[in-house]
Short mmCIF file of C-alpha atoms and ligand atoms in Angstrom, two decimals:
data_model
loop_
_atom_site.label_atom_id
_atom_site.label_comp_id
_atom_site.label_asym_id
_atom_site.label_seq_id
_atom_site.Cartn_x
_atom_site.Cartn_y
_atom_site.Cartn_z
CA UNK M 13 19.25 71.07 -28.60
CA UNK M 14 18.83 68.30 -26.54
CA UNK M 15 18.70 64.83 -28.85
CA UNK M 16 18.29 62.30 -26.10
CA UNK M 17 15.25 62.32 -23.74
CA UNK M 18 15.38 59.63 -21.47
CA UNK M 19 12.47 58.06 -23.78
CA UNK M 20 15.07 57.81 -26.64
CA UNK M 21 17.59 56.34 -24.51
CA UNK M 22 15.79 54.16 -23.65
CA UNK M 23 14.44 53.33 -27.26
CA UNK M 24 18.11 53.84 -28.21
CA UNK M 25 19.28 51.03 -25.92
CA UNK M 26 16.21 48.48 -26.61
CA UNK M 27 17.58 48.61 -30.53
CA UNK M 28 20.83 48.02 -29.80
CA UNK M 29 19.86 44.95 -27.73
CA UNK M 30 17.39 43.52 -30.05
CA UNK M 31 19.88 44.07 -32.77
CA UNK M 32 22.87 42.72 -31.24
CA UNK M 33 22.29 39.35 -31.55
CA UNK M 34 22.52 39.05 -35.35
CA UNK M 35 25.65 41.15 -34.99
CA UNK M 36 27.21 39.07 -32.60
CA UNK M 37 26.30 35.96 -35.35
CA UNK M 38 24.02 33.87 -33.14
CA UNK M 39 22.88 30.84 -34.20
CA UNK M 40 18.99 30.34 -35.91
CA UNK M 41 17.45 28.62 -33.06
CA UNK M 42 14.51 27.66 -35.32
CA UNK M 43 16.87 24.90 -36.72
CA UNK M 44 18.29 23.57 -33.23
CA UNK M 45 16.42 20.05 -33.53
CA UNK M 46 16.59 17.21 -30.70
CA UNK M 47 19.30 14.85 -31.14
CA UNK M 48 19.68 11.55 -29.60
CA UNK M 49 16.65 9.04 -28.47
CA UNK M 50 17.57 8.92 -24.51
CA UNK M 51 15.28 10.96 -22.29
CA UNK M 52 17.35 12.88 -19.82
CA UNK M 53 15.29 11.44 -16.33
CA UNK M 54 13.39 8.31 -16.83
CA UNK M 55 11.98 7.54 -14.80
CA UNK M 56 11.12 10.65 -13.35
CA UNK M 57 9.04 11.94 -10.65
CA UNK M 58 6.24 13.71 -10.06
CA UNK M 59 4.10 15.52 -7.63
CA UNK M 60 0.91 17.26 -8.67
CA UNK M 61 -2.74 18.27 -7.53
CA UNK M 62 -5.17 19.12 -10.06
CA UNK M 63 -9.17 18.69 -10.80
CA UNK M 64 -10.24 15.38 -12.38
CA UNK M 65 -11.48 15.75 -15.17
CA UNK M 66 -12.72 11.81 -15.63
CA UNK M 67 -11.57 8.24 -14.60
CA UNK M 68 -12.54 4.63 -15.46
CA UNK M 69 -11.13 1.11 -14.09
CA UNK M 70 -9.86 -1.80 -16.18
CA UNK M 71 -12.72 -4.03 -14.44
CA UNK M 72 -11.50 -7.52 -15.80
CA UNK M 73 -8.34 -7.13 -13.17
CA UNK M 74 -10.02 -8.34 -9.93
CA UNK M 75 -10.87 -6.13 -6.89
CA UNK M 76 -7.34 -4.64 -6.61
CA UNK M 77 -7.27 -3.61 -10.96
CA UNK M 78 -6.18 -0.05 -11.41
CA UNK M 79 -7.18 2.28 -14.75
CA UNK M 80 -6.74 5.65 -15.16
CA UNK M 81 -7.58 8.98 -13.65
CA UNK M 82 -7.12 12.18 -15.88
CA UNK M 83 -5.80 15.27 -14.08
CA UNK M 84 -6.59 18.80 -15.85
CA UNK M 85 -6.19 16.97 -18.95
CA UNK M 86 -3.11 14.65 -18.09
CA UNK M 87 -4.12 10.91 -18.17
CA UNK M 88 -2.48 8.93 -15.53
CA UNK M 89 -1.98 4.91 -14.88
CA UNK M 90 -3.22 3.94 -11.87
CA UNK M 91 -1.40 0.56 -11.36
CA UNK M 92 -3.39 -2.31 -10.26
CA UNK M 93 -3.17 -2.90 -5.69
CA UNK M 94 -2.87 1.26 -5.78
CA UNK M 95 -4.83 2.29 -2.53
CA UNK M 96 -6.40 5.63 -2.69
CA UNK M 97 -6.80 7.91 0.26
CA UNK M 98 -9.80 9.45 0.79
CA UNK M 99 -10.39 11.98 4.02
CA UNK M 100 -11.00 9.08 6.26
CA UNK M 101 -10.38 5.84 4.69
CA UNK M 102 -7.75 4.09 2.04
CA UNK M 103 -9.82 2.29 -0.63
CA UNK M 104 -8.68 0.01 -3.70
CA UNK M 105 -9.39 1.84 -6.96
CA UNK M 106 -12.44 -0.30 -8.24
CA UNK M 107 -14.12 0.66 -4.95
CA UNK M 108 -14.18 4.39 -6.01
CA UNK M 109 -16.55 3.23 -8.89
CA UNK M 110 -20.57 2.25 -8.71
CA UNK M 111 -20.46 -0.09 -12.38
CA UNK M 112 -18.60 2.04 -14.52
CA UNK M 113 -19.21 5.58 -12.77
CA UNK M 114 -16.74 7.08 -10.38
CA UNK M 115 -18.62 7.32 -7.14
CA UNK M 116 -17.67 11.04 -6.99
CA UNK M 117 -20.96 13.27 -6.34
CA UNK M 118 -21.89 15.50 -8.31
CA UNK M 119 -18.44 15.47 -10.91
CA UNK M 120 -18.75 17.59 -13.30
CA UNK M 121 -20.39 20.72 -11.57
CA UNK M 122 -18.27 20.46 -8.15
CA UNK M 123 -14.47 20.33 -8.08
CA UNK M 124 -12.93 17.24 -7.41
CA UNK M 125 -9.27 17.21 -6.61
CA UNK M 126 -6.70 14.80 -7.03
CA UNK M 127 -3.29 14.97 -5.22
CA UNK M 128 -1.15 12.30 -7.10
CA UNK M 129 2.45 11.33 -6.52
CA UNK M 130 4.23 9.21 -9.09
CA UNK M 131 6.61 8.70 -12.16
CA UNK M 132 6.71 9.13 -15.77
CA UNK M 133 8.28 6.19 -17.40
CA UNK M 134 8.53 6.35 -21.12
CA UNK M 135 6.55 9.23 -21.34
CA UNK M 136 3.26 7.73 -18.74
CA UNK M 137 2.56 9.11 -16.01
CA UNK M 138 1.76 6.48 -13.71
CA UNK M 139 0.88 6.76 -10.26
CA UNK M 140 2.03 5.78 -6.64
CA UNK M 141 -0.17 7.71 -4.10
CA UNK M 142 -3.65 9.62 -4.95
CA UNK M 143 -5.21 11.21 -2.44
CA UNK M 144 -8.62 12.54 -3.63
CA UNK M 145 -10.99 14.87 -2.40
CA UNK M 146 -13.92 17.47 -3.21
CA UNK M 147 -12.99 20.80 -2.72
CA UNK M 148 -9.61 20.23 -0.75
CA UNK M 149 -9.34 23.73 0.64
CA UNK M 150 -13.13 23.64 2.13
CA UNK M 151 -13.29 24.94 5.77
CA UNK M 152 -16.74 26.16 6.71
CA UNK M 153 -17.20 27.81 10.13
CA UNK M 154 -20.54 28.85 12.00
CA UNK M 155 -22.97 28.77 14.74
CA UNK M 156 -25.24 25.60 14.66
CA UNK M 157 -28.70 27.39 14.33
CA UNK M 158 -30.98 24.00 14.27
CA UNK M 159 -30.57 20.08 14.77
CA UNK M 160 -33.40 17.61 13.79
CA UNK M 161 -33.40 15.00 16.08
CA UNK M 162 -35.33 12.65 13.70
CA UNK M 163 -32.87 12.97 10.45
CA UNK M 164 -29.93 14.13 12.32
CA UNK M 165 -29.50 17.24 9.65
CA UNK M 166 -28.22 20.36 11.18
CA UNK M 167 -28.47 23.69 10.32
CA UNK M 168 -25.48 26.29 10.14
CA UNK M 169 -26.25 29.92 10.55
CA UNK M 170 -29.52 28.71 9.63
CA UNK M 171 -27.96 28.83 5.65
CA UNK M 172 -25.93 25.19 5.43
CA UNK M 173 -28.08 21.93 5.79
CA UNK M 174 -25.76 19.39 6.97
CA UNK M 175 -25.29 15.64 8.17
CA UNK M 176 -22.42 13.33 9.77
CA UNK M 177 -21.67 11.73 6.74
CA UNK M 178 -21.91 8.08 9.41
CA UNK M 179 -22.98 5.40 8.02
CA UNK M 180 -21.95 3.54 10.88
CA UNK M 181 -23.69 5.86 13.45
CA UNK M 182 -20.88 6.32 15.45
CA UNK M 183 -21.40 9.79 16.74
CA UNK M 184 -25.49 9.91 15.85
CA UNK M 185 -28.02 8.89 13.58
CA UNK M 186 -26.82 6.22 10.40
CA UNK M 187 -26.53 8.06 7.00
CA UNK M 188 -25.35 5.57 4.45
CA UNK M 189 -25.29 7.62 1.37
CA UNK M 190 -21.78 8.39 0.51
CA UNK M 191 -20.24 5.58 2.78
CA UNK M 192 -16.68 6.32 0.78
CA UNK M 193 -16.81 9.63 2.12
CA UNK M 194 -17.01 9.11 5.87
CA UNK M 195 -16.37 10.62 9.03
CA UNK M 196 -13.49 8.69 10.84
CA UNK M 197 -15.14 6.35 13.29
CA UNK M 198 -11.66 5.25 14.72
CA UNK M 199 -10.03 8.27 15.26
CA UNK M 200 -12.79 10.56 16.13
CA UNK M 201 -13.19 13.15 13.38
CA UNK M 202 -16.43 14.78 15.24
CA UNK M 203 -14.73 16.43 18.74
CA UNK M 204 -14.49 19.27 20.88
CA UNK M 205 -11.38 21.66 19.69
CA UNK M 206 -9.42 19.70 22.51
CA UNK M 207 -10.38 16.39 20.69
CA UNK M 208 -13.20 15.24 23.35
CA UNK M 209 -15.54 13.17 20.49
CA UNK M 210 -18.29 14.93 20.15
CA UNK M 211 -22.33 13.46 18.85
CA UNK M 212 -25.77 14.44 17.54
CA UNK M 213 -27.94 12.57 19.98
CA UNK M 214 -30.18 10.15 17.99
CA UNK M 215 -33.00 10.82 20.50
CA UNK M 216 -34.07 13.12 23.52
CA UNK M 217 -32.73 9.84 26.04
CA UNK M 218 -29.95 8.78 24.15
CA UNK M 219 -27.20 7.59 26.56
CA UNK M 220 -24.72 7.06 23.88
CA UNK M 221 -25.27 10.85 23.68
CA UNK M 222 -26.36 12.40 26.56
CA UNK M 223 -27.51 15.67 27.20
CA UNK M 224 -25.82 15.46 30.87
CA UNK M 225 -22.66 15.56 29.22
CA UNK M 226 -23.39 19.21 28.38
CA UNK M 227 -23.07 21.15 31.08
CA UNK M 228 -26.13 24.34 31.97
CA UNK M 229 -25.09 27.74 32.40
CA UNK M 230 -26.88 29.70 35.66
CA UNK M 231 -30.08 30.09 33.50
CA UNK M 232 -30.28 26.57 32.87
CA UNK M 233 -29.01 26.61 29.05
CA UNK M 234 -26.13 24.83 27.55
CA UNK M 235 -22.64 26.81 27.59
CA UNK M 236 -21.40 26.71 24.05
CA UNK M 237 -18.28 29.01 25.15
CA UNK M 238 -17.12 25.69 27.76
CA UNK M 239 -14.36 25.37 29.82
CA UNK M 240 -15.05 22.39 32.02
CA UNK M 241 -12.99 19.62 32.93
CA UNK M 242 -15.41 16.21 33.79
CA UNK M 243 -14.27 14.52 36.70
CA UNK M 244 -12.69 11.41 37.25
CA UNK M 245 -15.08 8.30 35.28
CA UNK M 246 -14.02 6.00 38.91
CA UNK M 247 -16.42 8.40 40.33
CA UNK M 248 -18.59 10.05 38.00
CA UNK M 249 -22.63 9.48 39.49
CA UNK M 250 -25.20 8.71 37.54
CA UNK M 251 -26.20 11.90 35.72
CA UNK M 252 -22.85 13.65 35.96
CA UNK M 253 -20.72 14.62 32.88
CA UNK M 254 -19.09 11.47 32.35
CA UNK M 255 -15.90 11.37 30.19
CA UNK M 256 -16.26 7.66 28.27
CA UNK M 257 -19.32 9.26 26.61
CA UNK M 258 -19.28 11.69 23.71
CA UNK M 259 -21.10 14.73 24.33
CA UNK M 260 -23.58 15.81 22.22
CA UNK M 261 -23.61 19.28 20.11
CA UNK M 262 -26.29 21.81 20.55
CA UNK M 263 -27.28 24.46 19.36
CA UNK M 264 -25.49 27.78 19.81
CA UNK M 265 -21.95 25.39 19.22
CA UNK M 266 -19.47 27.18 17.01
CA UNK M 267 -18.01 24.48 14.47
CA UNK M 268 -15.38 24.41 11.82
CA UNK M 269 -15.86 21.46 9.22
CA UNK M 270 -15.80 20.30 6.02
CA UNK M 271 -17.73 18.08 4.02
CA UNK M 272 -18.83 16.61 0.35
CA UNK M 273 -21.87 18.56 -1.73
CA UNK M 274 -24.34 15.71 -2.54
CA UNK M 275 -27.43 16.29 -4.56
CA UNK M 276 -30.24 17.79 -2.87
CA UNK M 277 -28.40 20.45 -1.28
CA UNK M 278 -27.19 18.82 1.65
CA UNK M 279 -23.06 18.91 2.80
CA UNK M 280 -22.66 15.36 4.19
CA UNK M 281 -19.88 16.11 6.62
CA UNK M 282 -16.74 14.43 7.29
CA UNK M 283 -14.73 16.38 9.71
CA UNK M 284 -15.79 18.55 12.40
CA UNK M 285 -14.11 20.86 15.58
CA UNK M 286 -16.57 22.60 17.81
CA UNK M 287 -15.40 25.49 19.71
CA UNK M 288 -15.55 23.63 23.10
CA UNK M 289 -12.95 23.20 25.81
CA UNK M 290 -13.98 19.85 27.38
CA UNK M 291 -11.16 18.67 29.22
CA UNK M 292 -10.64 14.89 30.89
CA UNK M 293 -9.47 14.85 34.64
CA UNK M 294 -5.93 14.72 35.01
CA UNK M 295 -4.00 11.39 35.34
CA UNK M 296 -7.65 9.16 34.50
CA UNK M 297 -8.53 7.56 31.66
CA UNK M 298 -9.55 8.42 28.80
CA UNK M 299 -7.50 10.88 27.57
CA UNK M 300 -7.95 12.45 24.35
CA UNK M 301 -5.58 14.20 22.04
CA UNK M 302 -6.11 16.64 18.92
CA UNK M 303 -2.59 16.86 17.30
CA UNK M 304 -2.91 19.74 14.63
CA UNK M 305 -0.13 18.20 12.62
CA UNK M 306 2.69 15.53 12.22
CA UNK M 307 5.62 15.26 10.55
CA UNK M 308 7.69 11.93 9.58
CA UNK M 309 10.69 10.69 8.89
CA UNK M 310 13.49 8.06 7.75
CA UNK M 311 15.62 7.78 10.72
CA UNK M 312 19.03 6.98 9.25
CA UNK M 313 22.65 5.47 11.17
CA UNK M 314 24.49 8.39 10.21
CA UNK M 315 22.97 11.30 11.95
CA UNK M 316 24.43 14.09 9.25
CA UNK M 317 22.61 12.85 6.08
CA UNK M 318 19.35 14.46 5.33
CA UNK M 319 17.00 12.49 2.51
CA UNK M 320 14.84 14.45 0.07
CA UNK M 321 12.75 13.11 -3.03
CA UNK M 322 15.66 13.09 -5.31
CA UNK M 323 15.45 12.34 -9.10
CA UNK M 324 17.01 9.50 -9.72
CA UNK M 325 18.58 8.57 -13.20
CA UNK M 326 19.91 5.14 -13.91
CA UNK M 327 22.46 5.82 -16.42
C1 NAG L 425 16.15 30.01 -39.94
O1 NAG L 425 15.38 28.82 -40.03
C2 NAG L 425 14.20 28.97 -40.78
C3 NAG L 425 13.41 27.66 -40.66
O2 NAG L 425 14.15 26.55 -41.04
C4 NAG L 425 14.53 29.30 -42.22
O3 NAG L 425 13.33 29.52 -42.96
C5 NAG L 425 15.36 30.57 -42.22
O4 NAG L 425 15.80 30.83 -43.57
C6 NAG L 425 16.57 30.45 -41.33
N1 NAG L 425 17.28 31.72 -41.27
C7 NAG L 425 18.60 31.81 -41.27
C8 NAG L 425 19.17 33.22 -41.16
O5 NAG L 425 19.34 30.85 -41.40
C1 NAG L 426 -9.86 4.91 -19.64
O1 NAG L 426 -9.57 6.25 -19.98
C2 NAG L 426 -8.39 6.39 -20.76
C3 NAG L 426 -8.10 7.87 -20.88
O2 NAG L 426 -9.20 8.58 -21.34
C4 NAG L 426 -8.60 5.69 -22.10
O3 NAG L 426 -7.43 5.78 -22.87
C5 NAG L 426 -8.94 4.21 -21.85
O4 NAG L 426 -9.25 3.59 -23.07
C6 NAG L 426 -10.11 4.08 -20.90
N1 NAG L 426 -10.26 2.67 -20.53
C7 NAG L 426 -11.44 2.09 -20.39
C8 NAG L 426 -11.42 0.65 -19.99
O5 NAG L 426 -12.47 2.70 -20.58
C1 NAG L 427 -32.78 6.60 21.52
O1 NAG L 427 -31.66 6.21 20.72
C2 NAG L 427 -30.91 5.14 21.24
C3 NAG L 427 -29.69 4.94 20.35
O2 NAG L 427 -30.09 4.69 19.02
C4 NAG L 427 -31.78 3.90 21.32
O3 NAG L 427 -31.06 2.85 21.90
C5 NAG L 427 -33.02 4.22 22.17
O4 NAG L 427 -33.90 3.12 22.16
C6 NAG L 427 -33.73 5.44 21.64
N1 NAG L 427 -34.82 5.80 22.57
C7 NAG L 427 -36.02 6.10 22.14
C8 NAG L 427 -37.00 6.50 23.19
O5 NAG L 427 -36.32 6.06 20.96
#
């Protein structure tokens, strides 16, 4: 008869394994303590993104004092003249807070996110850059279904309410909420998907926003699948699409963005791409760009060395 099945061979072999150990005389790992009082990499880097779980500020350290922000569970120094960045702006830690709350809508029943690079020295993590953000992987696309002139909220596939988060009004009506969490008025964060800077028109006649700079299909409504290049601003006429103004979005626009939950429903929006090819005329100015990414560097004299992050031990 046949003893071994591969079942038992396999139980067979498992035993011996699990038994050879103690015949080969290893040691009892349960008393291997730590010996010694050095800690192998200190300092030592670190590079993590997590949801914030809670912050504070030492507020007797001037406008530029630091505190702490504490990362799915792991408190971190933040050093006093830290700068955060946000999605548009930099701001000094105390900034982040209103009194002693973090200015961070809704924390607590939204994710917040932290991205924090820094070093642990003597066991603290303390921190060099924080980027933070509410849900850092939100990108929301959709039709625009309805804009209200009068509060500048618009509607996406009639479901999302949103608003330029602009409390400077650069690219429509002022909304000074969440001022922290703004739209980029320098490097337009509102534009076509070929970067022309796009607006909600404050108004029926607003020229900052004009409707002539959307040009009518056959039937007289606006094309939201556009192609168009505007000509030349030396001789644009009055009434022409004109390429120093924004143009303004309508409805029918297809639009990626992203943007913070505040209370009362609304997504106060920071970023936003329409589906539009407005293009500038060719050797005129303005031009605009929309570069999808960038990547940096330490140029070095000798052209064969290549620096990482490297963990550095001073011993
Ligand atoms: C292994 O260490 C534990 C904990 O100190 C001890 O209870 C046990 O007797 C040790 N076993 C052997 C084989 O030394
Ligand atoms: C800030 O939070 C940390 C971590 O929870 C805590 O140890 C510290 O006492 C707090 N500081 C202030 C000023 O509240
Ligand atoms: C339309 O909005 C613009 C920009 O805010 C403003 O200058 C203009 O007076 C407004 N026009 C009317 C009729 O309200």
């Amino acid at each position: 008869m046949l003893l071994y099945t591969p079942g038992r061979l396999l139980r067979a072999t498992l035993a011996l394994i699990l038994v050879s150990p103690l015949v080969h005389g290893a040691k009892n790992v349960t008393n291997v303590t730590p010996t010694g009082t050095t800690r192998p990499y200190d300092p030592s880097p670190f590079n993590l993104i997590g949801t914030i779980s809670a912050c504070n500020e030492t507020d007797t350290d001037g406008p530029l004092a630091g505190g702490t922000i504490t990362v799915d569970g792991m408190v971190i120094t933040v050093p006093k003249n830290l700068l955060v960045t946000l999605p548009s702006i930099s701001v000094a830690w105390p900034e982040l807070f209103d009194g002693e709350t973090p200015s961070l809508p809704l924390l607590g029943s939204v994710s917040w996110e932290a991205t924090v690079f820094g070093n642990i020295v003597q066991g603290q993590p303390i921190a060099g850059l924080i980027y933070i953000t509410q849900e850092s992987t939100q990108i929301l696309q959709g039709f625009i279904t309805e804009i209200d002139y009068t509060t500048g909220h618009f509607f996406v596939n009639n479901e999302i309410e949103a608003v330029l988060n602009d409390p400077l009004g650069q690219y429509g009506p002022v909304y000074t909420d969440y001022p922290l969490w703004t739209v980029d008025a320098q490097n337009p964060s509102v534009t076509s998907s070929t970067g022309f800077p796009l607006c909600i028109p404050r108004n029926s006649t607003d020229a900052d926003c004009p409707l002539t700079n959307r040009p009518l299909d056959g039937d007289g409504f606006y094309l939201t699948t556009l192609h168009v290049t505007f000509g030349n601003p030396a001789t644009v006429a009055p009434g022409e699409p004109d390429p120093r103004i924004m143009a303004p979005l309508v409805v029918g626009d297809y639009i990626t963005f992203s943007g913070l939950k505040v209370p009362g429903g609304l997504l106060a929006v920071y970023s936003l791409s329409a589906n539009l090819g407005i293009y500038t005329a060719a050797g005129t100015k303005p031009a605009y760009i929309s570069p999808a990414t960038a990547t940096y560097a330490i140029q070095v004299a000798d052209p064969t060395v290549e620096a990482g992050e490297v963990r550095f031990n001073p011993q």
